[in-house]
Coordinates of C-alpha atoms and ligand atoms in Angstrom, one line a residue:
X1 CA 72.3 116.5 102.1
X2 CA 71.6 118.7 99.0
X3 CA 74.7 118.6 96.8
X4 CA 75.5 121.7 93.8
X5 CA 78.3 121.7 91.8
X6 CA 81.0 123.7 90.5
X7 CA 82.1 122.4 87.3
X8 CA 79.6 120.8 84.6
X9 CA 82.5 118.9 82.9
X10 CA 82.9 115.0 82.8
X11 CA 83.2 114.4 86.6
X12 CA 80.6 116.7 87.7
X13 CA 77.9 115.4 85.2
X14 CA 78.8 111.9 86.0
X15 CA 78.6 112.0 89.9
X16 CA 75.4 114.8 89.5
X17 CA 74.1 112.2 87.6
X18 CA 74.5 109.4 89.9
X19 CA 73.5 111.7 93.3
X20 CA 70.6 112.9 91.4
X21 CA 69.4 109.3 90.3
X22 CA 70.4 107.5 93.5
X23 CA 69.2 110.3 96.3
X24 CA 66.8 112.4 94.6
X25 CA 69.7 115.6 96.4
X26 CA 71.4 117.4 93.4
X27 CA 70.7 121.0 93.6
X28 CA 72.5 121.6 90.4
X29 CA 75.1 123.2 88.2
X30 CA 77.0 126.2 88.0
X31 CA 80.0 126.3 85.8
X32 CA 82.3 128.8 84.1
X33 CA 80.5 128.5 80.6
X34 CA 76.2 128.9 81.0
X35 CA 75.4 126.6 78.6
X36 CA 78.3 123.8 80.0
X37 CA 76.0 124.3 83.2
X38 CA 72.6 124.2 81.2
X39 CA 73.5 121.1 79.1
X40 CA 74.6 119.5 82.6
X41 CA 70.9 120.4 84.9
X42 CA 69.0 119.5 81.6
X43 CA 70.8 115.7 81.7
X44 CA 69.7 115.5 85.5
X45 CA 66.8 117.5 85.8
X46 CA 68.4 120.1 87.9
X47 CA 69.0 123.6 88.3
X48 CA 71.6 125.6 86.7
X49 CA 73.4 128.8 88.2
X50 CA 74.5 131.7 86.4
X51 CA 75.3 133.2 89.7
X52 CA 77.8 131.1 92.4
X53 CA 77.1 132.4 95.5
X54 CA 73.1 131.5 94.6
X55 CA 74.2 127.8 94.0
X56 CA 76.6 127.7 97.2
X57 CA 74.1 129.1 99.3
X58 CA 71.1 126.2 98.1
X59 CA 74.1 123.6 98.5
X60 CA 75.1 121.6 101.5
X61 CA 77.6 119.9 100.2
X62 CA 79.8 121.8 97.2
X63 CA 81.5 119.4 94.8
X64 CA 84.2 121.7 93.0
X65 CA 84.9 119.5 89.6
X66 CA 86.8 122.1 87.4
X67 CA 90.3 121.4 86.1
X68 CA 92.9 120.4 89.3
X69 CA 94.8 124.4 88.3
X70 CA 90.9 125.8 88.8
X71 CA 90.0 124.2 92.2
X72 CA 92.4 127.1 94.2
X73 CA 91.2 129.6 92.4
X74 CA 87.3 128.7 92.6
X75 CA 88.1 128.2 96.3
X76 CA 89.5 131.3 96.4
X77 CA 86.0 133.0 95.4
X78 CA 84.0 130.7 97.3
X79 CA 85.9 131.3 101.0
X80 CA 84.5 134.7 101.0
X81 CA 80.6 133.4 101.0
X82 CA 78.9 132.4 103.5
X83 CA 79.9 128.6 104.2
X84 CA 79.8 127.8 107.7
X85 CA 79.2 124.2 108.6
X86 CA 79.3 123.4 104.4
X87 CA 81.2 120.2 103.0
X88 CA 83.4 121.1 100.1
X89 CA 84.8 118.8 97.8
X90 CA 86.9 118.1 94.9
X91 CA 87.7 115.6 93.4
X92 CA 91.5 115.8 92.3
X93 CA 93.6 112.7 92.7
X94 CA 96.9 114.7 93.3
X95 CA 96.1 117.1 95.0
X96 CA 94.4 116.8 98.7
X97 CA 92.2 118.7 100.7
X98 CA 95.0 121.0 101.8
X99 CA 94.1 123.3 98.8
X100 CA 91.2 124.8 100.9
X101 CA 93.5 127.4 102.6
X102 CA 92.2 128.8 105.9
X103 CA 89.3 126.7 105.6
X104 CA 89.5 126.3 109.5
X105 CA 88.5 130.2 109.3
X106 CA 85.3 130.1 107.5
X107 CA 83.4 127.1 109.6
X108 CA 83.1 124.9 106.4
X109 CA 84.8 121.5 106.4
X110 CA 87.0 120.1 103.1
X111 CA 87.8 116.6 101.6
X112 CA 89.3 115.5 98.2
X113 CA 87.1 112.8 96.6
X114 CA 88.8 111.0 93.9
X115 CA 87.1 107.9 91.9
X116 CA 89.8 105.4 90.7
X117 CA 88.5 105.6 87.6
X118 CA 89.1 107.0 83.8
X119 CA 85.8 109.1 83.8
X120 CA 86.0 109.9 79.5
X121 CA 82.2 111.0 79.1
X122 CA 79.5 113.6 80.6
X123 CA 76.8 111.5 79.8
X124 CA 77.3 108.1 80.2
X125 CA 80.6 107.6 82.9
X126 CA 77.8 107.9 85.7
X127 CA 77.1 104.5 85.0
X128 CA 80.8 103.3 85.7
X129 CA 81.2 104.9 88.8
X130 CA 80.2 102.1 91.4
X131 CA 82.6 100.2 89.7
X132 CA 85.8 102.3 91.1
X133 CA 86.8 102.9 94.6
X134 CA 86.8 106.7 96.0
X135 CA 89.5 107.5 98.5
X136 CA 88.3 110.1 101.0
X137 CA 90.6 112.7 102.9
X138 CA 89.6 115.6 105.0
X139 CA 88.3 116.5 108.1
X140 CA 88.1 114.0 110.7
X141 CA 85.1 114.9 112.0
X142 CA 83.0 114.8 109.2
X143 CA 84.8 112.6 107.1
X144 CA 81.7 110.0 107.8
X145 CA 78.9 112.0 106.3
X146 CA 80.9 112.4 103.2
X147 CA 81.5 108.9 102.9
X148 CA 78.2 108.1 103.7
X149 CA 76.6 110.7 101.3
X150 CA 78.9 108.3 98.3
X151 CA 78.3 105.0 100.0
X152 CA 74.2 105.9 99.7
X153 CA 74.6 106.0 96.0
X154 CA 75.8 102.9 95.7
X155 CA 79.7 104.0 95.7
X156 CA 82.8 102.3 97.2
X157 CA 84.9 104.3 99.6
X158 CA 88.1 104.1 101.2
X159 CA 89.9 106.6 103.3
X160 CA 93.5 107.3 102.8
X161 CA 96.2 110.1 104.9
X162 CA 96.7 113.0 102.9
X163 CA 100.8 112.7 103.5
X164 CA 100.4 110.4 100.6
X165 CA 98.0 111.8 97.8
X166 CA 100.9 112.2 95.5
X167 CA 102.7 108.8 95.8
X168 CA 98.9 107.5 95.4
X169 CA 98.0 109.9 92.0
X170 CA 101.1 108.7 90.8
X171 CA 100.6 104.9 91.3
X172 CA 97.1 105.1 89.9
X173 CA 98.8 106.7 86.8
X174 CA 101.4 103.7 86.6
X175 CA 98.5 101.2 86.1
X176 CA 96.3 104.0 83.8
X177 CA 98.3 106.3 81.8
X178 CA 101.9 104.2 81.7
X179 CA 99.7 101.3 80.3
X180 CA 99.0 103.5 77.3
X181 CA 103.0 103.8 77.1
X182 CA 103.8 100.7 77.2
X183 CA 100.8 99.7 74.7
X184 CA 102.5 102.1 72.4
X185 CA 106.1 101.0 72.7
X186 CA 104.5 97.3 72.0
X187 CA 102.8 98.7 69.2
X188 CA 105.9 100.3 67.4
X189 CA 108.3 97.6 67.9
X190 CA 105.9 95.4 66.0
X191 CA 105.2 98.0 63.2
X192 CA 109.0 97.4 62.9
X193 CA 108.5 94.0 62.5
X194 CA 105.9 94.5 59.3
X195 CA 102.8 94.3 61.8
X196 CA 100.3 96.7 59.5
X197 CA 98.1 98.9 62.6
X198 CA 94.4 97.0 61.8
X199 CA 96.5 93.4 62.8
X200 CA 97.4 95.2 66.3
X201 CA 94.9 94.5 68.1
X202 CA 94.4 90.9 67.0
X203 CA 98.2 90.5 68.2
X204 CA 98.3 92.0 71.4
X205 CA 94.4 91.3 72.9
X206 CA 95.4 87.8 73.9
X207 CA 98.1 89.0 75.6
X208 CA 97.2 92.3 77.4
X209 CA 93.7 91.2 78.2
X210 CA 95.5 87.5 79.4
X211 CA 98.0 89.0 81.7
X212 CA 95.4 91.8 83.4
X213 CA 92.9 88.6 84.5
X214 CA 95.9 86.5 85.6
X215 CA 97.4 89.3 87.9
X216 CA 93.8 90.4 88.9
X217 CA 93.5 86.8 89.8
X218 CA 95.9 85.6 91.2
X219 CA 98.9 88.5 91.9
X220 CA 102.0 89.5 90.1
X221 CA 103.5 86.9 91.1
X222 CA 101.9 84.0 90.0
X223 CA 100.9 85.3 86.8
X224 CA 104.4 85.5 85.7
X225 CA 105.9 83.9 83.0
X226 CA 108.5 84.8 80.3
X227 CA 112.3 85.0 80.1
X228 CA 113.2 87.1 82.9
X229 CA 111.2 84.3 85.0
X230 CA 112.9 81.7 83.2
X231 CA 116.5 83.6 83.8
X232 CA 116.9 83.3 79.8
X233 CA 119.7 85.9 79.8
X234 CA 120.8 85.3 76.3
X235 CA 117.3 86.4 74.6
X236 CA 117.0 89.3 77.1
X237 CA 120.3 90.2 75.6
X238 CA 119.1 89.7 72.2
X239 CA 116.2 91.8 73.0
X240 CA 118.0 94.6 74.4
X241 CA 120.5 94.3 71.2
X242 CA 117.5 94.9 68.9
X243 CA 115.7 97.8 70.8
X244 CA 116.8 101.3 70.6
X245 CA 116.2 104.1 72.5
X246 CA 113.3 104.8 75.0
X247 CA 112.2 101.6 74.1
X248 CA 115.1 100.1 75.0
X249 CA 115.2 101.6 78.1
X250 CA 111.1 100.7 78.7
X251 CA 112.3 97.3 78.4
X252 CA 115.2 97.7 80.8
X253 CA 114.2 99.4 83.5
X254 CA 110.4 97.2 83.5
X255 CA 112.7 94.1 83.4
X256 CA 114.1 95.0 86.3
X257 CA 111.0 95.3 88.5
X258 CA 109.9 92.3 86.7
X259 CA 113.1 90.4 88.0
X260 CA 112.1 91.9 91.5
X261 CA 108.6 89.5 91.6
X262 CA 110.9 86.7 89.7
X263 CA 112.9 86.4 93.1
X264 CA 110.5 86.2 95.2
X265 CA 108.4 83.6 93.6
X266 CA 111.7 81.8 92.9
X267 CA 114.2 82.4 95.9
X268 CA 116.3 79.1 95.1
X269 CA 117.6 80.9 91.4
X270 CA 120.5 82.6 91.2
X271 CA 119.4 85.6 88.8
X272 CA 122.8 87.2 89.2
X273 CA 123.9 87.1 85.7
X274 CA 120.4 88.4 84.5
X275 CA 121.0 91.1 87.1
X276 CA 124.3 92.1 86.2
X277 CA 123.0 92.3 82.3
X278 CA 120.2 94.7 83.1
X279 CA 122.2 96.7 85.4
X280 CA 124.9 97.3 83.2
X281 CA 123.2 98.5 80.1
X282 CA 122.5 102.2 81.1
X283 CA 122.0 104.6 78.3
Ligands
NAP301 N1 88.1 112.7 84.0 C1 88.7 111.8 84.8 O1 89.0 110.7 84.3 C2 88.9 112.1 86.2 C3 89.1 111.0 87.1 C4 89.3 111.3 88.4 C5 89.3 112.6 88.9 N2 89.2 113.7 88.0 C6 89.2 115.0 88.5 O2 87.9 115.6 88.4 C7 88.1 117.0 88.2 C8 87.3 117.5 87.0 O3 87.9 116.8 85.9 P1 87.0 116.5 84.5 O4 87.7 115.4 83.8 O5 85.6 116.4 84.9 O6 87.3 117.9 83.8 P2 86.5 118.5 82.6 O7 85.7 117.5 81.9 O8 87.4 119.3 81.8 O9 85.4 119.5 83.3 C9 85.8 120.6 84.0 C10 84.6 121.6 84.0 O10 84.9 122.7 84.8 C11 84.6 123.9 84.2 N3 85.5 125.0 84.6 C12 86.8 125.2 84.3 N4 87.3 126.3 85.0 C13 86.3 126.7 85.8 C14 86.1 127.8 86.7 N5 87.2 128.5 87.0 N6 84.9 127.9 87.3 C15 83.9 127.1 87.1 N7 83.9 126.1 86.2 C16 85.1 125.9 85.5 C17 84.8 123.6 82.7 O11 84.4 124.6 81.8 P3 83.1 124.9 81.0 O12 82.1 125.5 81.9 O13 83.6 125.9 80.0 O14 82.6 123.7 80.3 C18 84.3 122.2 82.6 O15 82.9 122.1 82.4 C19 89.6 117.3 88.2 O16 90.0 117.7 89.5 C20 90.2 116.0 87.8 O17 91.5 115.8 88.3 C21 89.0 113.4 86.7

């Protein structure tokens, strides 16, 4: 299966990369800048288009890696060529295959591809990527060569209903992006509390590093520990007396999904009070 794509950015390099190392099948780049699209075929020996419809018609399979607001509009170009029996691709986690309108017309066959990963760098992600799991959605009756076109390269695969791509972007983002948040609200409470930024690390590796190997291990709930486990009410009290603010309400809102997994590894407590407490403290 001979694979171009559309897009020379950080995904497209990475998985080019990978396709090109792995299965000896990437066509190569086209892209909306030349020279995105030259740097990219130069890192894996591949071709690059300064004409579209050239690189669709040499490609198979069409990976469309620009920006999620680009993928509708490059579709929109592309559903005009000549694509019969063609897989395309992209690889947005929010949005799903569904952004190929009227592909049913043109004989060509869509998926969205999306790697559970933070992929930061064109040149050396590729090497991450059999770390993450790709979920797979699109036509049923191809999905299999797309999956086996990823798991030939060494990739991990899992196929998921497009009714849920949203609720899915958005949980990946929880355990991505809202990390960073809650990193940051960690990092300016203890500013507050004369912390100067190069101790920051030192003072919160133990713990962040700590608590993603316990859960990892051994769930969310038996990697709990802490007040809300203990049903301390008076210093979660305390602590919601000192914060302010979003951080404040960080603290609130996350303590009550933490008291969520506190119940259920504890059914015989009666967390009522800490309830009640957290409940009541709305901005
Ligand atoms: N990065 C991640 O962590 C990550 C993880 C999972 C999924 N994704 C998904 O992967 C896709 C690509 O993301 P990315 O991070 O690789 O983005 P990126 O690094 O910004 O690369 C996008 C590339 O597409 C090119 N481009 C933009 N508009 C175009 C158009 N209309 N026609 C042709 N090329 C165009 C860009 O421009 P130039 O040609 O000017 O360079 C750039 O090379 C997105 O759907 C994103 O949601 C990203």
């Amino acid at each position: 299966m001979k694979v171009g794509f559309v897009g020379a950015g950080k995904v497209g390099c990475s998985l080019g990369m990978l396709f090109a190392t792995t299965q000896h099948n990437l066509v190569g780049f086209y892209s909306r800048t030349s020279t995105s699209a030259k740097d990219a075929a130069d890192f894996t020996k591949s071709k690059h288009f300064q004409n579209l419809e050239t690189l669709i018609k040499e490609s198979d399979t069409v990976f469309i890696t620009v920006p999620d607001d680009a993928i509708g509009k490059v579709w929109d170009s592309i559903k005009h060529m000549s694509i019969a029996g063609k897989m395309i691709c992209h690889c947005s986690g929010s949005l799903s295959s569904k952004i190929f309108r009227d592909i049913e017309e043109t004989g060509a066959f869509g998926f969205s591809v999306h790697p559970l990963l933070a992929v930061s760098d064109r040149y050396s992600s590729y090497k991450e990527l059999p770390k993450a799991l790709f979920t797979i959605e699109g036509n049923e009756g191809h999905i299999g060569e797309i999956k086996s076109l990823l798991e030939k390269s060494g990739l991990k695969t899992v196929s998921i209903d497009v009714s849920v791509k949203t609720r899915y972007h958005g949980a990946a983002v929880m355990c991505s992006n809202l990390v960073v948040a809650l990193v940051q609200a960690t990092q300016d409470e203890l500013r507050k509390c004369g912390f100067y930024d190069a101790q920051l690390g030192d003072a919160i590796a133990p713990l962040l590093l700590g608590n993603v190997n316990k859960v990892l291990s051994v769930g969310t709930k038996d990697a709990l520990t802490g007040p809300i486990e203990r049903n301390d009410v008076g210093t979660v009290e305390k602590h919601l007396a000192v914060f302010s603010d979003i951080d404040r309400e960080i603290y609130r809102i996350l303590s009550i999904k933490t008291l969520e997994v506190a119940k259920e590894k504890h059914p015989e407590s009666d967390y009522s009070q800490l309830e009640l407490l957290l409940n009541n403290q709305e901005d």
